[in-house]
Coordinates of C-alpha atoms and ligand atoms in Angstrom, one line a residue:
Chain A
X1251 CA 53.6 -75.3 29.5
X1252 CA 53.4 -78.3 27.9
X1253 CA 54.1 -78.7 24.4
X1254 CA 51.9 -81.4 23.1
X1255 CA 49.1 -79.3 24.4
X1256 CA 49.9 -76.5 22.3
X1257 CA 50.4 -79.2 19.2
X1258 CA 46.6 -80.8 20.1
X1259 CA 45.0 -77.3 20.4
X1260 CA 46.4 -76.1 17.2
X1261 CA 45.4 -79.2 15.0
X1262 CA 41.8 -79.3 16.8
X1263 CA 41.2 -75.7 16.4
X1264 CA 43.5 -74.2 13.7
X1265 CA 40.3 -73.0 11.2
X1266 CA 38.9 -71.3 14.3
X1267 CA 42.3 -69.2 14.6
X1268 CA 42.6 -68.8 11.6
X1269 CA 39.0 -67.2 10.8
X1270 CA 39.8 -65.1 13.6
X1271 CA 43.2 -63.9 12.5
X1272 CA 42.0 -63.0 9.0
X1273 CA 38.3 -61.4 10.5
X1274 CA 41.5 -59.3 12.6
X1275 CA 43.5 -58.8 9.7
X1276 CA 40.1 -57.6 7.6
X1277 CA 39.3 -55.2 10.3
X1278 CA 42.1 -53.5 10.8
X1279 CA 43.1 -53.1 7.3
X1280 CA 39.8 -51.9 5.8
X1281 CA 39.9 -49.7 9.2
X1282 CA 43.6 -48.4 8.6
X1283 CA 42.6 -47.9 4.4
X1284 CA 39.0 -45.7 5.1
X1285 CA 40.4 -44.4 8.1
X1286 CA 43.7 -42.9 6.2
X1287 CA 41.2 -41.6 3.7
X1288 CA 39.1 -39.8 6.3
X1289 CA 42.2 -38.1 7.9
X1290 CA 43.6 -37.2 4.0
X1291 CA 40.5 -35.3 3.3
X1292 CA 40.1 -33.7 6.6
X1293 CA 43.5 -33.0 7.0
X1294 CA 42.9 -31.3 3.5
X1295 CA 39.7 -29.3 4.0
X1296 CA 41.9 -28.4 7.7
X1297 CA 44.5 -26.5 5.1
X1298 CA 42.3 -25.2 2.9
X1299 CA 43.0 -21.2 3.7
X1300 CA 39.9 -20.0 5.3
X1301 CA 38.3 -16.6 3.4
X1302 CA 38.4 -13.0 5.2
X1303 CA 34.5 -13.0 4.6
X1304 CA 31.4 -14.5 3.1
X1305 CA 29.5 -17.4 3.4
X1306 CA 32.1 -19.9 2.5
X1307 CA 34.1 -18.3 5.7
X1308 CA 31.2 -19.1 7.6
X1309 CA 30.7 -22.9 6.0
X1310 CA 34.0 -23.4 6.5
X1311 CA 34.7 -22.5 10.7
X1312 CA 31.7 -24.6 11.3
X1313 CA 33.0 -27.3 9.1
X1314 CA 36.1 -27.2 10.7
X1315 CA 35.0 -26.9 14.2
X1316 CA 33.2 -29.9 14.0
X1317 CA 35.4 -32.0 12.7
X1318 CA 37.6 -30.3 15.6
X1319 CA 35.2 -31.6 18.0
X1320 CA 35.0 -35.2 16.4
X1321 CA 38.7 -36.1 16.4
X1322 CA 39.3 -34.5 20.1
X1323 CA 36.3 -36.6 21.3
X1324 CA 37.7 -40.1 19.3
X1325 CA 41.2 -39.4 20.9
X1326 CA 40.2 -38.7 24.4
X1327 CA 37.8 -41.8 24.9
X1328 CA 39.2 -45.3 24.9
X1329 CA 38.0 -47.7 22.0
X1330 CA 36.3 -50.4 23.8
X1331 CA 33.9 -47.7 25.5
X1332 CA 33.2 -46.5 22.1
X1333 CA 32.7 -49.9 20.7
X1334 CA 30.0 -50.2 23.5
X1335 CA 27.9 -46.8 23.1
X1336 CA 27.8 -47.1 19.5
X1337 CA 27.0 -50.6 19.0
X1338 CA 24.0 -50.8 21.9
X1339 CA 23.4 -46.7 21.7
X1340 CA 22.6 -47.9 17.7
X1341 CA 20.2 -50.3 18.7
X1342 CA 18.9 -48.3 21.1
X1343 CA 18.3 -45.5 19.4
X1344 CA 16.9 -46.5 16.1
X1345 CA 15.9 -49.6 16.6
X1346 CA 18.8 -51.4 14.2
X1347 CA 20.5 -54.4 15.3
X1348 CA 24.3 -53.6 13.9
X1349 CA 26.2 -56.4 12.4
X1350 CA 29.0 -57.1 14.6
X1351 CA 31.4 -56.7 11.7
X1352 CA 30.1 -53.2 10.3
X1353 CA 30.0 -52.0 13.6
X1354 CA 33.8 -53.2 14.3
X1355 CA 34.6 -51.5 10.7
X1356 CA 33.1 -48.9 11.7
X1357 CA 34.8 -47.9 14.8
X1358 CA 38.3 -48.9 14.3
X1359 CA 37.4 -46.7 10.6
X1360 CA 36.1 -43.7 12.5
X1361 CA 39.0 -44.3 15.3
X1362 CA 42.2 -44.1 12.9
X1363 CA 40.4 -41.1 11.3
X1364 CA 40.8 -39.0 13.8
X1365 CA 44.2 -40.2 14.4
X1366 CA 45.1 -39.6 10.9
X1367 CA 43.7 -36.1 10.5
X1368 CA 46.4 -35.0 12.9
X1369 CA 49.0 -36.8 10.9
X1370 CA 47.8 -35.8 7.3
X1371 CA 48.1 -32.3 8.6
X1372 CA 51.7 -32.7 9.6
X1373 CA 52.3 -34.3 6.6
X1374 CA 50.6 -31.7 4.3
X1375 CA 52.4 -28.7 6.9
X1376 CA 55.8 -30.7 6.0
X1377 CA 55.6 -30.4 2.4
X1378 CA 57.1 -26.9 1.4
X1379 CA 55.0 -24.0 0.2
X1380 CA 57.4 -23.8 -2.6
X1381 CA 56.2 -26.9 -4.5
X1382 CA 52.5 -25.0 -4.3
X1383 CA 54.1 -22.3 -5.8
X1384 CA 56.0 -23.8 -8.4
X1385 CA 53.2 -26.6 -9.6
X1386 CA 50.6 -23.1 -9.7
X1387 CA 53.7 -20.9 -11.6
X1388 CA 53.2 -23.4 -14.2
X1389 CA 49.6 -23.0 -14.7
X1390 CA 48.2 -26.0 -12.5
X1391 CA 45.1 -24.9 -11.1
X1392 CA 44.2 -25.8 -7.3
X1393 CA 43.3 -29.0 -7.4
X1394 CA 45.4 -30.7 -10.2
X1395 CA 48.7 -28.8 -7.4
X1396 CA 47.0 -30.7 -5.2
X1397 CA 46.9 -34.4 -6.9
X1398 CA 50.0 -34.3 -8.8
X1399 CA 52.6 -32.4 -6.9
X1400 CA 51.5 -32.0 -3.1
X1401 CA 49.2 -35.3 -2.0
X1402 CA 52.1 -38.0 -3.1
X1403 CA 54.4 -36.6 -1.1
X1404 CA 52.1 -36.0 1.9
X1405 CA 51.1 -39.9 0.9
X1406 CA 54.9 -40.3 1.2
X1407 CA 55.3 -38.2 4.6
X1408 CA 52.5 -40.3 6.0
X1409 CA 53.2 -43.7 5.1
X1410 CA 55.3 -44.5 8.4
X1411 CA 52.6 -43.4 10.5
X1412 CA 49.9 -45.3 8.5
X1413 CA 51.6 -48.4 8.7
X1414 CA 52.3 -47.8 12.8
X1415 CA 48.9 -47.2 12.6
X1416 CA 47.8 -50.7 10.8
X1417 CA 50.3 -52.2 13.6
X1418 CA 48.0 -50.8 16.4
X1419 CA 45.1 -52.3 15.0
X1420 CA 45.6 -55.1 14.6
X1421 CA 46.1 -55.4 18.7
X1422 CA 43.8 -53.0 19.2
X1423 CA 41.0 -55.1 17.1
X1424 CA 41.0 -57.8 20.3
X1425 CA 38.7 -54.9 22.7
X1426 CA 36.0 -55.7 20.0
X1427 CA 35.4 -59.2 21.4
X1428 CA 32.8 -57.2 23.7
X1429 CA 30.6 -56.5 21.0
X1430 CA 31.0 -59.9 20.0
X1431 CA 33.3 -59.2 16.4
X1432 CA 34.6 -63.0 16.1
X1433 CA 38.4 -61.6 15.9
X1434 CA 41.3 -63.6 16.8
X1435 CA 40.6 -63.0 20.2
X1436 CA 36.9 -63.4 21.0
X1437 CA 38.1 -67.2 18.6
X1438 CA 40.8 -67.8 21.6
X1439 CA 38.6 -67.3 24.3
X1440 CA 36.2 -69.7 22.8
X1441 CA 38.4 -72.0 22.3
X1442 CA 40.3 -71.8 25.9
X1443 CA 36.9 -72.0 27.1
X1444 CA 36.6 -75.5 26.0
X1445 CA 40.0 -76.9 26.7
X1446 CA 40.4 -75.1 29.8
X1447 CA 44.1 -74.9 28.3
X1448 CA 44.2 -70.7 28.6
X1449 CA 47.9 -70.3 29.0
X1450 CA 48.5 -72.2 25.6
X1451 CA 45.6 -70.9 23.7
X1452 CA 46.9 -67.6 24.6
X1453 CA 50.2 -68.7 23.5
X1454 CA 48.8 -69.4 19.9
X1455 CA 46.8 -66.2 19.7
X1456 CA 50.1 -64.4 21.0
X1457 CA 52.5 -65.9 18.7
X1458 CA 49.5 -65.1 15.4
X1459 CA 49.6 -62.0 16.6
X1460 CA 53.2 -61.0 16.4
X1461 CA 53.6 -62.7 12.7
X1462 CA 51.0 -60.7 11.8
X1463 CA 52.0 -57.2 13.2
X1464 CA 55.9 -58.0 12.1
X1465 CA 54.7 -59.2 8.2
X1466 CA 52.9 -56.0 7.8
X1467 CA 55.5 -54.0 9.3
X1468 CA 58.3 -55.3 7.0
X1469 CA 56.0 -55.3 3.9
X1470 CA 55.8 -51.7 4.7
X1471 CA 59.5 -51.0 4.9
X1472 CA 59.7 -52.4 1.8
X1473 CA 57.0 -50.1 0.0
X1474 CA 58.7 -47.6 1.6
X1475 CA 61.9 -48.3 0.3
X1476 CA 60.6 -49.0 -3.4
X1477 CA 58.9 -45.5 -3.5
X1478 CA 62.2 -43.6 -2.3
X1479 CA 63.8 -45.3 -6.0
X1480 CA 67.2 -46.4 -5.7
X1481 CA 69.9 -44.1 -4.2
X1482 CA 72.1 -43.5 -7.0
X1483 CA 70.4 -42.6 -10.8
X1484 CA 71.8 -43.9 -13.9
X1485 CA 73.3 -41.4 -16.5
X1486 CA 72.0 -41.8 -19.7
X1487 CA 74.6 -41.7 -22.4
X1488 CA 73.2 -40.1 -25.6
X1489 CA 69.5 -39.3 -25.6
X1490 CA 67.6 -40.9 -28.8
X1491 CA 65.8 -37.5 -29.5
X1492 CA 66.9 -35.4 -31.6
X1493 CA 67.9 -31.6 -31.2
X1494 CA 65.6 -29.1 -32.5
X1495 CA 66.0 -25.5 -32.7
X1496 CA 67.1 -24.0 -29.3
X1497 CA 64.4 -21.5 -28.4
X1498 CA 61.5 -21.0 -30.3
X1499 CA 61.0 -17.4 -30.5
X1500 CA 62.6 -14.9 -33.3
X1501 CA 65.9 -13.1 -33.0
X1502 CA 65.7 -10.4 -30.4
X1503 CA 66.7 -7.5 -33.0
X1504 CA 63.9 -8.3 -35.2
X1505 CA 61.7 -5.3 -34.9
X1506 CA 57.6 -6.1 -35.0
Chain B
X638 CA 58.2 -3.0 -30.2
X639 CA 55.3 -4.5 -28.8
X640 CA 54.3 -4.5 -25.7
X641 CA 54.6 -7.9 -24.1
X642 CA 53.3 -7.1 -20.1
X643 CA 52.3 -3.2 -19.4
X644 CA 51.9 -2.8 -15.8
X645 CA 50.2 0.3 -14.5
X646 CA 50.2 2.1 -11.5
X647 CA 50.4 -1.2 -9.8
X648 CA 50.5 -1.3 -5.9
X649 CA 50.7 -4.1 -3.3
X650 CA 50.4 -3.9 0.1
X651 CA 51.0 -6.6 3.3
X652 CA 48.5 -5.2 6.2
X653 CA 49.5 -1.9 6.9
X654 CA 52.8 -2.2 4.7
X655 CA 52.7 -0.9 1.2
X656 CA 55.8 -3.3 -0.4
X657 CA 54.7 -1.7 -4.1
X658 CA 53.4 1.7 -4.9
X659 CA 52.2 2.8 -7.9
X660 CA 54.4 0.3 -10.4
X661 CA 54.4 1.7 -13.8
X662 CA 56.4 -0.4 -16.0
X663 CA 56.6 -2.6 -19.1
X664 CA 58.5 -5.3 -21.2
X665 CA 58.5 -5.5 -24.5
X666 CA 58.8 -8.9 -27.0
X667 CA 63.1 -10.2 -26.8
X668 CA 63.8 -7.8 -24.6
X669 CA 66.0 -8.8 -21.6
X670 CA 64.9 -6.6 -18.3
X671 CA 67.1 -7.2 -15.3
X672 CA 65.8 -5.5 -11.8
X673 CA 68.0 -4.4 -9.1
X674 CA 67.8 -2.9 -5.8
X675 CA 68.7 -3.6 -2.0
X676 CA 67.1 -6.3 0.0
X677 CA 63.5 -5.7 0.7
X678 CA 62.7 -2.8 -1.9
X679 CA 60.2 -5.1 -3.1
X680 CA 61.4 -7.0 -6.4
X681 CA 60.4 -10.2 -6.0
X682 CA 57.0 -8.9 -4.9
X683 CA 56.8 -7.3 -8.1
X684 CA 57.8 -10.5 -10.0
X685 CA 55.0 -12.3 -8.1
X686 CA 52.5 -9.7 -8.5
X687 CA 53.4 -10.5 -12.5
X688 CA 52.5 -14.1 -12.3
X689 CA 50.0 -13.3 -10.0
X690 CA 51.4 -15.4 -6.8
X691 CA 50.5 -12.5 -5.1
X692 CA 47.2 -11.2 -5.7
X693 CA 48.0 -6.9 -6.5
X694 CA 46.6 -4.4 -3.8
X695 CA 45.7 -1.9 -7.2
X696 CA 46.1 -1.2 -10.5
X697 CA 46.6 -3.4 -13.6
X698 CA 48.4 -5.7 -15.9
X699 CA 48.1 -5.7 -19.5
X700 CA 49.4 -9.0 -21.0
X701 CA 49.2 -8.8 -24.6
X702 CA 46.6 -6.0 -24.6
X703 CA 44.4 -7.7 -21.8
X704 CA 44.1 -6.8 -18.1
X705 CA 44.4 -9.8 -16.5
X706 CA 43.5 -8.5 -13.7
X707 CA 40.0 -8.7 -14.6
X708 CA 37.8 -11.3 -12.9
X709 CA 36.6 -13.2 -16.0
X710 CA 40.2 -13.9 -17.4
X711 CA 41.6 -17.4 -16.9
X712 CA 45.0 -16.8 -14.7
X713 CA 45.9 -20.6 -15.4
X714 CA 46.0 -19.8 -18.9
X715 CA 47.7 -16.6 -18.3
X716 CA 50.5 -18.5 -15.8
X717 CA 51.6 -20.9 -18.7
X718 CA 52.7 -17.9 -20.8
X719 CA 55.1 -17.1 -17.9
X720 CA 58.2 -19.1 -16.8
X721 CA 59.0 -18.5 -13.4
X722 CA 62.6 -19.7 -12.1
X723 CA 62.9 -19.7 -7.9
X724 CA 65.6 -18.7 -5.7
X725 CA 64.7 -22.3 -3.9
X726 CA 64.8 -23.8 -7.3
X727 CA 61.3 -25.8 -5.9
X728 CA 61.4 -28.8 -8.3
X729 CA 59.0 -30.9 -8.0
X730 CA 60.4 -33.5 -5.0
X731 CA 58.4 -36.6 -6.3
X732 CA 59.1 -35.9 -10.1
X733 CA 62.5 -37.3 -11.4
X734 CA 64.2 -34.7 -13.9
X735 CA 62.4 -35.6 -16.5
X736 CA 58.9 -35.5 -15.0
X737 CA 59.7 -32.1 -13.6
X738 CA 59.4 -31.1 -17.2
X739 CA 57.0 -33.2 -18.6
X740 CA 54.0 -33.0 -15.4
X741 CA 52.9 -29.2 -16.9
X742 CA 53.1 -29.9 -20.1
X743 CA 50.8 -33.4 -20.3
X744 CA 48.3 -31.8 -17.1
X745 CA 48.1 -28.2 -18.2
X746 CA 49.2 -28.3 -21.7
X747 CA 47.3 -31.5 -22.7
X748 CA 50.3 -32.7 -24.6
X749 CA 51.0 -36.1 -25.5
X750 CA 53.7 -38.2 -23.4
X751 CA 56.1 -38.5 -26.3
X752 CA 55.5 -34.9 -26.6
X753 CA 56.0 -33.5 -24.1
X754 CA 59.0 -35.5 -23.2
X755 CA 60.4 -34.8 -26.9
X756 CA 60.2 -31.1 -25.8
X757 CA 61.7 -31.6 -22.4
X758 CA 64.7 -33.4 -23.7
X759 CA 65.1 -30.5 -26.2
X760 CA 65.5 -28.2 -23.5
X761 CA 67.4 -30.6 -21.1
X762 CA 70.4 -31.0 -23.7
X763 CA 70.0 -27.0 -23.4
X764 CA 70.9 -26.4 -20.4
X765 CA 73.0 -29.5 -20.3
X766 CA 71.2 -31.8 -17.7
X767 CA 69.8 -34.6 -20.4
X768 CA 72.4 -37.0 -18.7
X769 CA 70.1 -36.7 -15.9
X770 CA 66.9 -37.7 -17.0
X771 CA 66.5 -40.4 -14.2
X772 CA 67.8 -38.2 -11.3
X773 CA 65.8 -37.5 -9.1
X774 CA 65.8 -33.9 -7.4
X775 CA 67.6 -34.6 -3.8
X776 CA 70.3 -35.8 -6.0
X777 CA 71.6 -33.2 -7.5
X778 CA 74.0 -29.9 -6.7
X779 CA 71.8 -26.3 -6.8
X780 CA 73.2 -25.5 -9.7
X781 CA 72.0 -28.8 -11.4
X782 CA 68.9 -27.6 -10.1
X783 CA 68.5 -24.8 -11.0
X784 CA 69.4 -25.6 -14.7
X785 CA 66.9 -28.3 -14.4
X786 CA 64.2 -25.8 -13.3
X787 CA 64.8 -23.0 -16.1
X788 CA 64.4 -26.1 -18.6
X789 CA 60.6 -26.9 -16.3
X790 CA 59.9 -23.7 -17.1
X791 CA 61.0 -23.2 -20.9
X792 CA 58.8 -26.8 -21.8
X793 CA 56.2 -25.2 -21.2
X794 CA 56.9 -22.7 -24.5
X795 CA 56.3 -18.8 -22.6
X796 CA 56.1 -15.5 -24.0
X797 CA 58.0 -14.7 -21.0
X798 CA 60.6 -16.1 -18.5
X799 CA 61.1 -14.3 -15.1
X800 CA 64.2 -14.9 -12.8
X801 CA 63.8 -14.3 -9.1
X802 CA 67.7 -14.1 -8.2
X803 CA 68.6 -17.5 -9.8
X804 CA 72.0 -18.0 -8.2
X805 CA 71.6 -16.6 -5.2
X806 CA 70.8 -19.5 -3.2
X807 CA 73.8 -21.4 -4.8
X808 CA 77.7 -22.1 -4.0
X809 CA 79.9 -19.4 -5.7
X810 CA 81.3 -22.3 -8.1
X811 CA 77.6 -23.1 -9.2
X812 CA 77.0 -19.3 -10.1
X813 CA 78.6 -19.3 -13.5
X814 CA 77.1 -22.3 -15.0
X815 CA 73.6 -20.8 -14.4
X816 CA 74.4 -17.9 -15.6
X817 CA 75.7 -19.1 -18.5
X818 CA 72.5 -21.0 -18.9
X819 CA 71.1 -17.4 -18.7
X820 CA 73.2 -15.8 -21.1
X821 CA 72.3 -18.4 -24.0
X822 CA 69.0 -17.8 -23.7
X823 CA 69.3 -14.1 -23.6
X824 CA 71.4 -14.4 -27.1
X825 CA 68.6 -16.3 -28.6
X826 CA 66.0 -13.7 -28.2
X827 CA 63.7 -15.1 -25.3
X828 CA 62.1 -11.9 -23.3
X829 CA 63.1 -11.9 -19.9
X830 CA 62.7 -10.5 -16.5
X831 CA 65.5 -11.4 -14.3
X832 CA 65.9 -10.0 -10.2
X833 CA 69.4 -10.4 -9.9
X834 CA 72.2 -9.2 -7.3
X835 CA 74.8 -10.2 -9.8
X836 CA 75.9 -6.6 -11.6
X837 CA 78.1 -7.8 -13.8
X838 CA 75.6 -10.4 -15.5
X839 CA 73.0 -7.4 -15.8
X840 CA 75.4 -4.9 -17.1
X841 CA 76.4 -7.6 -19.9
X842 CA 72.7 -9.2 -21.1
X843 CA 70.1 -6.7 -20.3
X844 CA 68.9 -4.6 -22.8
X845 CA 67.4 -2.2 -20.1
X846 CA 68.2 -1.9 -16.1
X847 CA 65.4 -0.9 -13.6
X848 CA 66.6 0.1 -10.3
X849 CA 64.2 -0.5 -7.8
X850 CA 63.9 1.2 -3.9
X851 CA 61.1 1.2 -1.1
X852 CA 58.8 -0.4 -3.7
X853 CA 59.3 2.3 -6.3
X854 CA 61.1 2.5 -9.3
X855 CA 63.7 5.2 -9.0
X856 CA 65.1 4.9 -12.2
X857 CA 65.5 2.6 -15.3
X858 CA 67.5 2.8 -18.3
X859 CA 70.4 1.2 -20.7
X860 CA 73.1 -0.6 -18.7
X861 CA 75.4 1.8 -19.7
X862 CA 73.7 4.7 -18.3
X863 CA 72.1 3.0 -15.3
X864 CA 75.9 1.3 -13.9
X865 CA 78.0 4.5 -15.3
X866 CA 75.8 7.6 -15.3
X867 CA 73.2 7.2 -12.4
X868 CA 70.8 10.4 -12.3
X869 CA 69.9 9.5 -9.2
X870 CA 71.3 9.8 -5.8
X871 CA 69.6 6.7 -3.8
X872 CA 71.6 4.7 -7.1
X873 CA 74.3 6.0 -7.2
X874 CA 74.5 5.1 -3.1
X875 CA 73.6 1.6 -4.0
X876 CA 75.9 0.9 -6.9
X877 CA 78.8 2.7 -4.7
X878 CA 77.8 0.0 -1.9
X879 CA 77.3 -3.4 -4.1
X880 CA 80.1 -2.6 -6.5
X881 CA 83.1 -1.7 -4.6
Ligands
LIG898 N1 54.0 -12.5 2.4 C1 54.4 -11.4 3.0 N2 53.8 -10.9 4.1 C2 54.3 -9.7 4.6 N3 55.3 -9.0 4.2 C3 55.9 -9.4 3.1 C4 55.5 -10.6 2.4 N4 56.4 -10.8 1.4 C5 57.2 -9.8 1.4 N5 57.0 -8.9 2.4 C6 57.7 -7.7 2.7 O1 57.7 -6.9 1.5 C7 59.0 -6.3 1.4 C8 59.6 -6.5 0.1 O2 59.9 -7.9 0.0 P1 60.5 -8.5 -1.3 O3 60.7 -10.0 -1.0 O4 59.7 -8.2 -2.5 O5 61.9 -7.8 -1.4 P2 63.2 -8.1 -2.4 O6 63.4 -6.8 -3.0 O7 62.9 -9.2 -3.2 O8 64.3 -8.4 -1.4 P3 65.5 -9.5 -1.5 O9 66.6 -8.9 -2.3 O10 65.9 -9.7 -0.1 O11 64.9 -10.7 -2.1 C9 59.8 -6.7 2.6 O12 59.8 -5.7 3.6 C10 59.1 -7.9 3.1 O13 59.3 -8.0 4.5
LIG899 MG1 63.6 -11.3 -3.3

C-alpha cells in the first residue's frame, strides 16, 4: 500500500466520500428512527390482551397474524434480495420508477421494523406488571399507564438494542449500491473505478466506516448513561414548603 | 356511620376456581379495617376486587351509595378515591421520589406542578422520606419504599387507603418504621383497609378484625373479641397457629 496514494485519492475525491458517508449515515438513521417506531407500536398492539370474544377478537388475531407473517418474512430473507424485488417488483408492478433514496429508506425502515418488534416486545415483557398496576391503582387510564409509566422504560430497555441496531446499518446500507442508492459504497466503487487504486479506496471507505459505527456507538453510551441519572442522589436538607395539616380528613371519633 | 364501600354478595372466580364467594362486607368513614387469614383464603383478591384490578365474577360494590360496578360509571374516577399500597411496593422505576408522587396528581388529577409537588412534599415529611426527593427508586431500602409509596398514594387525597400486607416483603428491621408510618395515619382518622400477617399491629389500630378463610368471611368483630374470644373454630385454629 502506498501512502501517497491514499493522500492523492483522498484530496481528489473527499466530497464524493463524503456525500456517500452522510447519504449512509441519512439512511440508516432515518431507517433505525421509523424502524424503532414501527417495532414500538407493533410490539404494542402485540401486548395488547386479546378479548375472549367479539369483533375486536377477531380484528385483532388477523392484525396480529399479519404482522406475524411480515416480520418472519423480513427476518428470513436477506436485504439485498429485498432491495431487488421491491425496487424493480415496484416498477414493475405499477408502473413507478422509485427514487433510489425512498426506496433505500424504505427497506432498511421496513427491515429494522421487524427486527425491532421482537425487541420492543422483550422490552415491554421486561417491564413488571406491577408498574401497570400501580400507574392504573392511581386512576391512570390505559393509555396515559402506557406513556408515562410503561413506554420510557421500555424506551430505556430498548435503547442498547436500537443503537446495535443503528451500528448494523450503517454496514448493512453498502448492499444498497445494487439499486444504485449513492451510499458510501456505491461512492468507492466509483471512485476505484477510476483510479484503479481499489485496495486504497477501500481503505478510505473502511476506515469512514469504522468512525462512523464507533461515534454513534459511544454517543449512545453516553445517552445511556445520562438517562440512568447519577449513581448516588443528593439529600436535600430542609425542604422550602411548608407543613400543612397531616391528613386531611376529620378525627375518626367524629360521628356523621 | 356512613357507609364508605358496601360490598355485597361479591364473588370472584379464576376458571373453575371460585377465590371469593358471596363477600358481604362494608367500611365505614375513619374506620380502620384490618383482614386476616392464611395464605391463599383470598384477601388480596378481595382488596383487588375493591379497586377493581380484578374485574368481580358477581355481585356489587357500593361506593358512596353507587354501584360501581355498573357499566356507565367512570372506574378512573372511582380508582383515585382509593389508595392502594403493594406488597412489591411497585414505584414507578423511571419517576425519582418526588415524581412518584406528583405523576397522578398532575395526569389524573390535573393539578398544577407547584401543586402537586406542594402536596407531595406534605406527605413526604409525613412519612419521613422528604430528604429524598431526588432518589430515585433502585436506591433506596424496602422500607424507604414502601414509605415513599403510602405517601404516592395519600397525594392523591382518597376517601380510602387499602394495604395489601405492607411489610411483608421487607427485612424484619424495616417492619417497624412502616408500621409506624401506619399507625400515624390510623390516629389521624384516615379509613383504612389493611391485609396484614402482623397480629400485633391489627390487634392495636383496627377498629374492627375480619377473619377471612377459603374466600369467605368466617367471622369479623372488635379486636378484642376477634384475638381473645373467637366464636369460631377454623379461628381459633389459625390464631393458635400464627400466634404461638
Ligand atoms: N390471577 C390469578 N389467576 C388464578 N388464580 C389466582 C389468581 N390470583 C389469585 N389466584 C388464586 O386465588 C387464591 C387466593 O389468592 P389471594 O392472593 O387472594 O390469597 P391471599 O389471601 O392474599 O394469600 P397471601 O396471604 O398468600 O397473600 C389462591 O388460591 C390463588 O392461587
Ligand atoms: Mg395476598
Amino acid at each position: 500500500m502506498s501512502f501517497e496514494w491514499v493522500v492523492t485519492i483522498i484530496t481528489n475525491n473527499w466530497p464524493m466520500f463524503l456525500r456517500g458517508a452522510g447519504m449512509t449515515l441519512l439512511i440508516s438513521m432515518i431507517g433505525t428512527i421509523v424502524g424503532a417506531i414501527v417495532g414500538l407500536l407493533i410490539g404494542i398492539i402485540h401486548t395488547i390482551p386479546v378479548p375472549e370474544r367479539g369483533v375486536k377478537r377477531i380484528l385483532l388475531k388477523i392484525v396480529n397474524a399479519i404482522l406475524s407473517v411480515y416480520i418472519e418474512f423480513f427476518r428470513g430473507t436477506p436485504m439485498i434480495v429485498q432491495a431487488m424485488v421491491i425496487y424493480y417488483g415496484s416498477a414493475m408492478a405499477f408502473g413507478i420508477n422509485m427514487n433510489q433514496l425512498v426506496a433505500a429508506l424504505f427497506i432498511v425502515s421496513i427491515n429494522t421494523g421487524a427486527y425491532m418488534a421482537e425487541i420492543v416486545r422483550g422490552g415491554i415483557v421486561s417491564v413488571d406488571k406491577g408498574q401497570f398496576e400501580s400507574a392504573q391503582a392511581i386512576g391512570m387510564n390505559h393509555f396515559q399507564a402506557m406513556m408515562h409509566i410503561v413506554l420510557p422504560q421500555v424506551v430505556r430497555n430498548i435503547l442498547p438494542a436500537t443503537g446495535n441496531q443503528f451500528v448494523i446499518n450503517i454496514k448493512d446500507t453498502s448492499v444498497l449500491n445494487v439499486i444504485g442508492v449513492t451510499e458510501l459504497y456505491f461512492q468507492t466503487k466509483s471512485v476505484a473505478g477510476n483510479n484503479f487504486r481499489y485496495f486504497e479506496s477501500f481503505f478510505i471507505a473502511c476506515v469512514l466506516y469504522f468512525i462512523m459505527t464507533f461515534t454513534v456507538t459511544c454517543i449512545l453510551r453516553y445517552i445511556e448513561r445520562r438517562l440512568d441519572g447519577p449513581k448516588n442522589y443528593s439529600m436535600i436538607g430542609q425542604p422550602p414548603v411548608q407543613v400543612e395539616t397531616l391528613v386531611s380528613t376529620k378525627g375518626r371519633n367524629d360521628q356523621q | 356511620m356512613e357507609k364508605v364501600i358496601d360490598i355485597q354478595h361479591l364473588s370472584k372466580s379464576f376458571g373453575t376456581h371460585e377465590v371469593l364467594k358471596d363477600i358481604d362486607f362494608s367500611v365505614h368513614k375513619g374506620e380502620v379495617v384490618c383482614v386476616i387469614g392464611s395464605s391463599g383464603s383470598g384477601k388480596s383478591t378481595l382488596l383487588r376486587c375493591v379497586n377493581l384490578l380484578e374485574k368481580p365474577s358477581g355481585g356489587q360494590i357500593i361506593y358512596q351509595g353507587e354501584n360501581i360496578l355498573d357499566h356507565k360509571h367512570d372506574i378512573h374516577a372511582y380508582r383515585t378515591k382509593l389508595g392502594m399500597v403493594f406488597q412489591q411496593f411497585n414505584l414507578f422505576n423511571n419517576h425519582n421520589v418526588l415524581n412518584n408522587c406528583v405523576v397522578g396528581q398532575v395526569k389524573v388529577l390535573k393539578r398544577s406542578k407547584i401543586e402537586a409537588e406542594k402536596v407531595a412534599m406534605n406527605y413526604l415529611k409525613l412519612v419521613g422520606m422528604d430528604q429524598y426527593v431526588n432518589a430515585k427508586p433502585s436506591h433506596l431500602s424496602g422500607g424507604q419504599k414502601q414509605r415513599v409509596a403510602i405517601a404516592r398514594a395519600l397525594s392523591m387525597n382518597p376517601d380510602v387507603m387499602l394495604f395489601d400486607e405492607p411489610t411483608s416483603a421487607l427485612d424484619p428491621e424495616m417492619v417497624g418504621e412502616v408500621l409506624k408510618v401506619m399507625k400515624e395515619l390510623a390516629n389521624s382518622g384516615l379509613t383504612m383497609l389493611i391485609v396484614t400477617h402482623e397480629m400485633e399491629f391489627a390487634k392495636e389500630v383496627s377498629d374492627r378484625v375480619v377473619f377471612m378463610d377459603k374466600g369467605v368471611i368466617v367471622e369479623e368483630g372488635k379486636p378484642e373479641q376477634i384475638f381473645n374470644h373467637p366464636t369460631h373454630e377454623r379461628t381459633r385454629e389459625f390464631l393458635k397457629r400464627t400466634l404461638k
